[in-house]
PDB file of C-alpha atoms in Angstrom:
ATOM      1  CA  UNK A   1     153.943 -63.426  -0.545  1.00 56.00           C
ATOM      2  CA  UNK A   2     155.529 -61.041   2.095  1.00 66.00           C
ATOM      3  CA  UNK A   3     159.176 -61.628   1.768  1.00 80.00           C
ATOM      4  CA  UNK A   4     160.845 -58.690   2.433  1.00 77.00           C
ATOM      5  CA  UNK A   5     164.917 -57.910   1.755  1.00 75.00           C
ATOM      6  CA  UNK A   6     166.755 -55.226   3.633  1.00 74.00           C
ATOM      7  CA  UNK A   7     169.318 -53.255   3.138  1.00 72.00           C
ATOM      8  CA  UNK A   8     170.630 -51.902   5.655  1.00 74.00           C
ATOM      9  CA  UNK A   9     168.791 -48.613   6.965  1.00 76.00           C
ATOM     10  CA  UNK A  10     168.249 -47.673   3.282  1.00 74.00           C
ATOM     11  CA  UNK A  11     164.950 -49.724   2.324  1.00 77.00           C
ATOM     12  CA  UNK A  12     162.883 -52.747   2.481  1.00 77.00           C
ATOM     13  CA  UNK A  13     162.567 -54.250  -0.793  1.00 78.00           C
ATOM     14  CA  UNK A  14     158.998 -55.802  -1.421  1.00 74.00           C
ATOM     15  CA  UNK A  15     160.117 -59.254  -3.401  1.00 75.00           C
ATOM     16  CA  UNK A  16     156.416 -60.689  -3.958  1.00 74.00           C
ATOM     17  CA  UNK A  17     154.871 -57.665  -5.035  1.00 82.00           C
ATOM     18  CA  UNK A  18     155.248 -58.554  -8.582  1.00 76.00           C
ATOM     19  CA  UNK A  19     152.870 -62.285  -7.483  1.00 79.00           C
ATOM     20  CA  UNK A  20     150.753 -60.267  -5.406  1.00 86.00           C
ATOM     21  CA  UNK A  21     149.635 -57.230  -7.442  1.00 87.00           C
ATOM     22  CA  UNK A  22     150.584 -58.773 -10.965  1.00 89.00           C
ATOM     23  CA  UNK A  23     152.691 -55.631 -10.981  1.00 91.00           C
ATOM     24  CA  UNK A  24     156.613 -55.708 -10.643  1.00 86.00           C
ATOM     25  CA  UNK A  25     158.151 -53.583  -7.974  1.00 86.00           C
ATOM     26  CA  UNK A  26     159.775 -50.964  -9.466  1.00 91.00           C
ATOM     27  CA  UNK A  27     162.411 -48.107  -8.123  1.00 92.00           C
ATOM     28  CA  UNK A  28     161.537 -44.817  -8.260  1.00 94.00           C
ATOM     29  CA  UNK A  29     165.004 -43.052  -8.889  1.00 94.00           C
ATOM     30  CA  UNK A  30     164.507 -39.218  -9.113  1.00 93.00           C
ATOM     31  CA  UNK A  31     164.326 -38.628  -5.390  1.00 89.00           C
ATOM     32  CA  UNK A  32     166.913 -41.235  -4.597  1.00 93.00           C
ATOM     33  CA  UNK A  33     170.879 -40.785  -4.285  1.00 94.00           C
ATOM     34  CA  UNK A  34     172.580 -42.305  -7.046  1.00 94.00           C
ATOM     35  CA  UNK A  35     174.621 -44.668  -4.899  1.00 93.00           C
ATOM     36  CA  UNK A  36     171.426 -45.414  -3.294  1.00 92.00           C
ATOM     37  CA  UNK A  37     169.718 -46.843  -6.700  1.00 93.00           C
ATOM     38  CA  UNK A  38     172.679 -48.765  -7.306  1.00 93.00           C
ATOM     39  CA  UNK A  39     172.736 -50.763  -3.990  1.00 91.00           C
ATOM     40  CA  UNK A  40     168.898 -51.262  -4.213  1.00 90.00           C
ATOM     41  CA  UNK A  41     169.156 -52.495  -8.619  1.00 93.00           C
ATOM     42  CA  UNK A  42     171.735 -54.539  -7.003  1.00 90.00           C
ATOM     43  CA  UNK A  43     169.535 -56.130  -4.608  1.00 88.00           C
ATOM     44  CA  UNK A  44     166.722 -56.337  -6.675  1.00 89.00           C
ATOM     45  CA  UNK A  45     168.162 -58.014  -9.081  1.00 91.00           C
ATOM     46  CA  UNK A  46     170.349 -60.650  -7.115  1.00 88.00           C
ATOM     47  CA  UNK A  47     167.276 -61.459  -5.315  1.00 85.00           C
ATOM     48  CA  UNK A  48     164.850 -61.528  -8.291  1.00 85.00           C
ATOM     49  CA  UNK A  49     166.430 -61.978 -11.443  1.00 87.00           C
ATOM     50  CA  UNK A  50     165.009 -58.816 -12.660  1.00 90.00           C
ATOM     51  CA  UNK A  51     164.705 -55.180 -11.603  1.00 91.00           C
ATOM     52  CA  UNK A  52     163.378 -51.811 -13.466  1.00 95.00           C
ATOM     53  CA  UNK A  53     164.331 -48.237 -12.295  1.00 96.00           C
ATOM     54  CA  UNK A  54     161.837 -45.574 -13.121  1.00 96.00           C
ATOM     55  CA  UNK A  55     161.881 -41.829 -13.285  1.00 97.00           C
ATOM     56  CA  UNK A  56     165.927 -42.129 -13.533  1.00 96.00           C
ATOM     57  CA  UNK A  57     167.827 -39.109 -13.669  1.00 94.00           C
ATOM     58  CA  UNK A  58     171.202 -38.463 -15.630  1.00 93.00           C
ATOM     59  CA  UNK A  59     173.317 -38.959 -12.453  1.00 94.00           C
ATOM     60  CA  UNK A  60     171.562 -42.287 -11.895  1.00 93.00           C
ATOM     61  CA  UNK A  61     172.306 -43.114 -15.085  1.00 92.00           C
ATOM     62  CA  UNK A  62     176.055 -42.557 -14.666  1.00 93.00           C
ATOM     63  CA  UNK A  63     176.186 -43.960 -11.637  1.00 93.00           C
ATOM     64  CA  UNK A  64     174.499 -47.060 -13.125  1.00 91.00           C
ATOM     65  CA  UNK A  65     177.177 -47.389 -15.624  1.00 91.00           C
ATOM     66  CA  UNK A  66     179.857 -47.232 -14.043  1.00 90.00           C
ATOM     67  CA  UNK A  67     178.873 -49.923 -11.379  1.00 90.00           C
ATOM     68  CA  UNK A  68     179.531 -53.174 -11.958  1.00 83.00           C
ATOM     69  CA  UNK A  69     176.265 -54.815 -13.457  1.00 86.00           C
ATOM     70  CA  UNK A  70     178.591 -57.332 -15.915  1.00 84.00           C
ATOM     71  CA  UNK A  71     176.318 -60.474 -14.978  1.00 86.00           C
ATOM     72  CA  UNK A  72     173.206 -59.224 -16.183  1.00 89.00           C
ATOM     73  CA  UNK A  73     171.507 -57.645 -18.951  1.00 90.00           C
ATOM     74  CA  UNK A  74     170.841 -53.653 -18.631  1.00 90.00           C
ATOM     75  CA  UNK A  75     168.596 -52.162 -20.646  1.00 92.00           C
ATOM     76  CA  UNK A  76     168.510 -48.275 -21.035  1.00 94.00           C
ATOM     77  CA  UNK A  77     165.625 -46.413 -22.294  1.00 96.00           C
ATOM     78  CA  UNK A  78     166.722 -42.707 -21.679  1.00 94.00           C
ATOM     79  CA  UNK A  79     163.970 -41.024 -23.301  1.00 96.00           C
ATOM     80  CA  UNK A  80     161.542 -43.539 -21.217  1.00 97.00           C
ATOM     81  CA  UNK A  81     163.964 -42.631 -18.088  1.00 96.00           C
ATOM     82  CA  UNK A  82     163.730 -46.240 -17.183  1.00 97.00           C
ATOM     83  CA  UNK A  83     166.372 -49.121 -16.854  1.00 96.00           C
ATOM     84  CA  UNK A  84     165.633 -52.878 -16.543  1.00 95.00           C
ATOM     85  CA  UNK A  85     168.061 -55.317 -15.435  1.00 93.00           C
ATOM     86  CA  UNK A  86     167.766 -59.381 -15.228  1.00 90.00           C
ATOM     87  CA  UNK A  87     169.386 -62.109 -15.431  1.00 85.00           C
ATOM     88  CA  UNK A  88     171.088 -63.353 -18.569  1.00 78.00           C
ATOM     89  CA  UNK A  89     169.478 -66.710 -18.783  1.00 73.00           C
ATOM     90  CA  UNK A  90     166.197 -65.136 -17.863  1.00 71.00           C
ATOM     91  CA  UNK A  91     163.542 -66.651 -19.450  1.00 69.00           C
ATOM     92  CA  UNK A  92     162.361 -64.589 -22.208  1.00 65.00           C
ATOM     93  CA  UNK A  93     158.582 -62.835 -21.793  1.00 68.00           C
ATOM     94  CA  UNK A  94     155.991 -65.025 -22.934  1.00 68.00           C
ATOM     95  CA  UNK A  95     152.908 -63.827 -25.425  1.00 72.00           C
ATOM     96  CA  UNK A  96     150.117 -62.973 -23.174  1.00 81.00           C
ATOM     97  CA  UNK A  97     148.123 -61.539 -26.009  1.00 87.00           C
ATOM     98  CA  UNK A  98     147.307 -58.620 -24.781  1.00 94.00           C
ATOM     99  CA  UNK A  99     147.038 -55.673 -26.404  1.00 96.00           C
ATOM    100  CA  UNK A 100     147.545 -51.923 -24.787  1.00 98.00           C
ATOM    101  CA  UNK A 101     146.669 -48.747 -27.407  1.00 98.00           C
ATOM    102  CA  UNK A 102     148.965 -45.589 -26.764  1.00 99.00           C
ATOM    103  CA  UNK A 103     148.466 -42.257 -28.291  1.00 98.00           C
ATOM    104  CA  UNK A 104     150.703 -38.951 -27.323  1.00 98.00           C
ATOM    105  CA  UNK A 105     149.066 -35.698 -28.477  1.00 96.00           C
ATOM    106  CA  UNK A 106     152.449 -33.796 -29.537  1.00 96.00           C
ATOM    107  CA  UNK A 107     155.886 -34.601 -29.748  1.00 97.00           C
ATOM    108  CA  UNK A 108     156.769 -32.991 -26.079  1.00 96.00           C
ATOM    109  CA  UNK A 109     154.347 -35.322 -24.796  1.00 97.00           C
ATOM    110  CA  UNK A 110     156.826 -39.379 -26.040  1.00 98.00           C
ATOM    111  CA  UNK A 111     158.705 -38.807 -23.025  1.00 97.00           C
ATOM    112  CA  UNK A 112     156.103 -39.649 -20.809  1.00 98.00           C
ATOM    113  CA  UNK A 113     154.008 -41.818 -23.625  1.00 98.00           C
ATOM    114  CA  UNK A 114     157.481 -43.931 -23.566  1.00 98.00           C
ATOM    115  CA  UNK A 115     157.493 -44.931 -19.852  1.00 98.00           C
ATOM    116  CA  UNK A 116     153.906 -45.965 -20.389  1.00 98.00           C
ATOM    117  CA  UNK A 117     155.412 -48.084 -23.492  1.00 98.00           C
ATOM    118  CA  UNK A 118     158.586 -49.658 -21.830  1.00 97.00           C
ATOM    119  CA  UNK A 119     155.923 -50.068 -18.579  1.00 97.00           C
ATOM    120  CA  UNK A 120     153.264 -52.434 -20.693  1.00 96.00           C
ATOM    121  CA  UNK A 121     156.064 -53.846 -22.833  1.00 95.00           C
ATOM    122  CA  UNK A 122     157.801 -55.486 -19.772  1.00 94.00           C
ATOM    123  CA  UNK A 123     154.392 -56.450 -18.006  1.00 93.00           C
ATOM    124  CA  UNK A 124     154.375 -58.724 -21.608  1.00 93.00           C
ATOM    125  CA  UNK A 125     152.134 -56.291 -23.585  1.00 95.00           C
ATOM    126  CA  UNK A 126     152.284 -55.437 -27.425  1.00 95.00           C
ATOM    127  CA  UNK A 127     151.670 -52.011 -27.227  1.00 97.00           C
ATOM    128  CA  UNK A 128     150.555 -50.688 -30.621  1.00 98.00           C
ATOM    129  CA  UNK A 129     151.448 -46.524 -30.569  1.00 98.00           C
ATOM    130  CA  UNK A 130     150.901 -43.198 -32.611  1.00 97.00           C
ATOM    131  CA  UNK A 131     152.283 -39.946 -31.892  1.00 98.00           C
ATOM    132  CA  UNK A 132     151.716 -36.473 -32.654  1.00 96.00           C
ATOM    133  CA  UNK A 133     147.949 -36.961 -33.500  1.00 96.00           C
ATOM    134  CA  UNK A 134     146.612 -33.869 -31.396  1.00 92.00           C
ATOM    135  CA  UNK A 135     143.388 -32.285 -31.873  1.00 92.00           C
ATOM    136  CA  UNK A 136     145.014 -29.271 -33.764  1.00 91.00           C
ATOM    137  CA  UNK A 137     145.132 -31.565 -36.972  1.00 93.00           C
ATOM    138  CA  UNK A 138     142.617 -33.898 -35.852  1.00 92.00           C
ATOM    139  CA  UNK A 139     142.382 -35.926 -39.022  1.00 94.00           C
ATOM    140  CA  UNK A 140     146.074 -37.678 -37.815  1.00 95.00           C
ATOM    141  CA  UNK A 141     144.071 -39.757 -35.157  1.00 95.00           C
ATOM    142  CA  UNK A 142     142.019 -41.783 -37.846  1.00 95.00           C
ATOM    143  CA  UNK A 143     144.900 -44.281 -39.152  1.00 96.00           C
ATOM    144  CA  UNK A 144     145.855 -44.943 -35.367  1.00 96.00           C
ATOM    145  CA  UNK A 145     142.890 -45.822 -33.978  1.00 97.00           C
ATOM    146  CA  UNK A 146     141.604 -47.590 -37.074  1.00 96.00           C
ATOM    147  CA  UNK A 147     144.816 -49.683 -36.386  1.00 96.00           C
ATOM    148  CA  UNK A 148     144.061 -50.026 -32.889  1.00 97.00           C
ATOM    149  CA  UNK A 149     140.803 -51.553 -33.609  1.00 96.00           C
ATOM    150  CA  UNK A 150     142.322 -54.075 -35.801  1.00 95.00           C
ATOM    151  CA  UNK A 151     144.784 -55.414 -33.392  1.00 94.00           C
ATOM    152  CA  UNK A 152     141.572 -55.475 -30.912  1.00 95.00           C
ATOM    153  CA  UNK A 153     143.627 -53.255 -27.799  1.00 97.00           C
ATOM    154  CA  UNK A 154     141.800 -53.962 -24.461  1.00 97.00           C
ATOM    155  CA  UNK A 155     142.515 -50.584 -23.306  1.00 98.00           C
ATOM    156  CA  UNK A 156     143.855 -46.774 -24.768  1.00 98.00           C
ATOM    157  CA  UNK A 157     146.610 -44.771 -23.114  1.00 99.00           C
ATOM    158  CA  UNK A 158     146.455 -41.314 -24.459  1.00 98.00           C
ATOM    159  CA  UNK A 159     148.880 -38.701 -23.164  1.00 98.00           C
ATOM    160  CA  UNK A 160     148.367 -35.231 -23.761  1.00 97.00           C
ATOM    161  CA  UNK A 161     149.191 -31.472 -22.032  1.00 96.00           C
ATOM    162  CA  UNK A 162     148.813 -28.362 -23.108  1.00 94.00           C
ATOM    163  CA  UNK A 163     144.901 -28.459 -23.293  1.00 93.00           C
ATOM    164  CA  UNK A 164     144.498 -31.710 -23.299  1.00 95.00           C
ATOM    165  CA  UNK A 165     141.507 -32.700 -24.900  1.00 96.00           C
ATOM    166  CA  UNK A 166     142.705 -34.739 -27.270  1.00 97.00           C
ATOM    167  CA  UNK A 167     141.602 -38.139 -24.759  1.00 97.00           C
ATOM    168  CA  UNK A 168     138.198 -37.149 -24.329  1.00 97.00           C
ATOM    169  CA  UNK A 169     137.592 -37.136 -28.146  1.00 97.00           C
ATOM    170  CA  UNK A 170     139.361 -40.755 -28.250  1.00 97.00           C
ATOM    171  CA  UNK A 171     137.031 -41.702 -25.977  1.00 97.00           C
ATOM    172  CA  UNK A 172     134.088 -41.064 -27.343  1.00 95.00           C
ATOM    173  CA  UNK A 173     135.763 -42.825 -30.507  1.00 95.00           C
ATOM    174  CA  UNK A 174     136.185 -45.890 -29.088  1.00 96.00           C
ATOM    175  CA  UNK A 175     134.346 -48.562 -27.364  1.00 95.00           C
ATOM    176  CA  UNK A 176     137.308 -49.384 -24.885  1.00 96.00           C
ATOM    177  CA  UNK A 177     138.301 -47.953 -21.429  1.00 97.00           C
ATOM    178  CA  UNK A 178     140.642 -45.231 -21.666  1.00 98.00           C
ATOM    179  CA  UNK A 179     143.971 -43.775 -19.359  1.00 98.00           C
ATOM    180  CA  UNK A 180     144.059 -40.531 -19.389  1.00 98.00           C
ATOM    181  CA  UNK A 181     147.563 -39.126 -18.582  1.00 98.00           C
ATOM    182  CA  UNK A 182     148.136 -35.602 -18.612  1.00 98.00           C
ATOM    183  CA  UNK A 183     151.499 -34.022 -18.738  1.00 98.00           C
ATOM    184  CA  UNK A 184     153.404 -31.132 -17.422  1.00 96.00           C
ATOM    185  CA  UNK A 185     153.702 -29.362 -21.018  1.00 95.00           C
ATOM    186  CA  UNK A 186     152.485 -26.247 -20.689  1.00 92.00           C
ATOM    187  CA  UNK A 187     152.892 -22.875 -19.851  1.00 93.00           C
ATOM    188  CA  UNK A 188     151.305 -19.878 -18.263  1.00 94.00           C
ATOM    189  CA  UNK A 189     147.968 -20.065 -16.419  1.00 94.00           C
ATOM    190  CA  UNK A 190     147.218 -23.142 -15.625  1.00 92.00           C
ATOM    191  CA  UNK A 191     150.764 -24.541 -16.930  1.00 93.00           C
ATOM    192  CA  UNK A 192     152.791 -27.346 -15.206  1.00 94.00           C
ATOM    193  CA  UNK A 193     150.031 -29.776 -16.190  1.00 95.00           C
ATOM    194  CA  UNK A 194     147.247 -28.395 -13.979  1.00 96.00           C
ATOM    195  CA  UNK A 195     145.063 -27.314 -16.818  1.00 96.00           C
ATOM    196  CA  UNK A 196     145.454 -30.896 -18.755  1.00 96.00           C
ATOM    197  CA  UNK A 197     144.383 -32.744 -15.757  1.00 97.00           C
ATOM    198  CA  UNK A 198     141.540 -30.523 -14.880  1.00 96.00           C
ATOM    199  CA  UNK A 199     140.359 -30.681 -18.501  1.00 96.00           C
ATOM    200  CA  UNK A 200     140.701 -34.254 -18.129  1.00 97.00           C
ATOM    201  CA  UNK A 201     138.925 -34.337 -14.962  1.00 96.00           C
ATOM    202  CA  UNK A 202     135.991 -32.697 -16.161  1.00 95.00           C
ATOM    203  CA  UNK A 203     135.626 -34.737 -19.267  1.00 93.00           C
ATOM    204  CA  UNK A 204     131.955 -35.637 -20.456  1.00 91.00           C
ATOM    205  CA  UNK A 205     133.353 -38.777 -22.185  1.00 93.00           C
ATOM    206  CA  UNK A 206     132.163 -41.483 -19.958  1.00 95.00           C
ATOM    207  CA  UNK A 207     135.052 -44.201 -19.872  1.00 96.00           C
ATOM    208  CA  UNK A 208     137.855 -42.200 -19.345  1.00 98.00           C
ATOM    209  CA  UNK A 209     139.601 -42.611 -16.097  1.00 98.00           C
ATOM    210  CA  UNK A 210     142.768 -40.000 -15.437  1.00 98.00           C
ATOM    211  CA  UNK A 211     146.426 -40.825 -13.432  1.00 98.00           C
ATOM    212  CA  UNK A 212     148.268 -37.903 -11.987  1.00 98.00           C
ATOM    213  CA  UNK A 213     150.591 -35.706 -13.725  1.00 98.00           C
ATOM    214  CA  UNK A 214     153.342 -37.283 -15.850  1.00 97.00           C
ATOM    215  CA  UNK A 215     152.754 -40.666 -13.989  1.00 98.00           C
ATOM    216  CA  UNK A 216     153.445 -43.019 -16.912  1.00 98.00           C
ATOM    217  CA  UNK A 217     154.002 -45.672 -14.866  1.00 97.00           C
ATOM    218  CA  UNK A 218     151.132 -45.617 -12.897  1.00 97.00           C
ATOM    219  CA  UNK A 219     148.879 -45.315 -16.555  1.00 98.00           C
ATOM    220  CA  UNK A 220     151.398 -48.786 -18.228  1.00 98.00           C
ATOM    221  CA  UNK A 221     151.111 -50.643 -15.379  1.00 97.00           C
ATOM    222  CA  UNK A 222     147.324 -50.431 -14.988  1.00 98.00           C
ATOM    223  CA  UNK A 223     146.986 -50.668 -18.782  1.00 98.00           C
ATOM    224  CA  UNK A 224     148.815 -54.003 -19.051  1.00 96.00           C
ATOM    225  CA  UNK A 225     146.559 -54.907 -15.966  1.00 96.00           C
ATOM    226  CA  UNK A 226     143.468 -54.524 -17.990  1.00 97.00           C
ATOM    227  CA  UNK A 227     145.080 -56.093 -20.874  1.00 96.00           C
ATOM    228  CA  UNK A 228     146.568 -59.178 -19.432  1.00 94.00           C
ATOM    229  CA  UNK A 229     142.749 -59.265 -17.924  1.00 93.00           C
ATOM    230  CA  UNK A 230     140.998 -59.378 -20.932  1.00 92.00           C
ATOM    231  CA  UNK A 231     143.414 -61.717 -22.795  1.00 88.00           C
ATOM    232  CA  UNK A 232     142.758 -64.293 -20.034  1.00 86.00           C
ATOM    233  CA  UNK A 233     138.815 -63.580 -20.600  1.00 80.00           C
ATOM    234  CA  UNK A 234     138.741 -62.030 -17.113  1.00 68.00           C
TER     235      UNK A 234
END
């Protein structure tokens, strides 16, 4: 449970994390070198059999595709920014039965809402998803979450800037827990995401728990956490 690879001077990659905290270690590309991803995907992979890059920029990306990564399967997700590697004879994910809800408030949120999606999906979620079912035309939400009650989701990721109400009224909706996750859409005073998260901060809808700004990992992960929880009747 504490195997550790290195690589050189360049990092220490955690190879149990994924049996210890029931969430895969992942690489966080944006502040990284592009060489630097490659080497540690490389690694990670080799070692593991699988490997996910988050937060990857367009120079990762290239860098990613022109390395030689011929032995396993790559999966891009560009709007998602992630990648996921493994091994071509990996075995495929099994059916936990759990269930993760995901709601984006606009259209300029999905980027985000999609990390939380590829996230769950590879932690062996269904993840059942509406977007563009803001509070300025309210009546959008109904379908979703009528839908979401039907496939019985565990848990609700809604992701929302701008004002960012839109997962407090979910909340008091809905009998399960709900992610907050606000973005960085926005503008002006209190733009950058700093008004969403305060908004969601200071929500009177008891249930709702908030992740920083724009961390869609951090809200899939813990989602298909919950999920995985409930399907096992934990």
């Amino acid at each position: 449970m504490k195997k550790i690879k290195y690589i050189d001077d360049l990092a220490k990659l955690d190879l149990c994390r994924g049996e210890r905290t029931g969430i895969p270690e992942a690489v966080f590309a944006e502040a990284k070198q592009p060489a630097d991803v490659v080497s540690i995907l490389k690694a990670l992979v080799e070692e593991k059999g699988y490997a996910m890059a988050t937060r990857v920029t367009s120079a990762c990306l290239e860098a990613i595709k022109e390395s030689d990564f011929s032995p396993y399967k790559v999966q891009m997700y560009p709007r998602a920014r992630i990648v996921v590697m493994s091994k071509k004879n990996r075995k495929q994910k099994q059916d936990t039965g759990a269930a993760v809800g995901l709601i984006a408030a606009g259209t300029a949120d999905i980027s985000i809402a999609e990390e939380v999606k590829v996230t769950a999906t590879e932690m062996g979620c269904e993840v059942i998803y509406a977007y563009d079912v803001g509070v300025a035309g309210i009546h959008r939400l109904i379908a979703p979450l009528k839908e979401m009650r039907k496939k019985r989701v565990s848990v609700i990721v809604v992701v929302a800037g701008m004002d960012a109400v839109l997962p407090i009224v979910v909340k008091g909706m809905v009998a399960t827990p709900v992610i907050g996750v606000p973005t960085s859409i926005g503008y002006g005073y209190g733009g950058g995401g700093e008004a969403a998260l305060m908004t969601m901060l200071q929500s009177c809808s008891p249930g709702l728990v908030v992740v920083n700004i724009d961390n869609g990992f951090g809200a899939g992960a813990t989602a298909a956490l919950i999920a995985k929880g409930a399907a096992k009747g934990l």
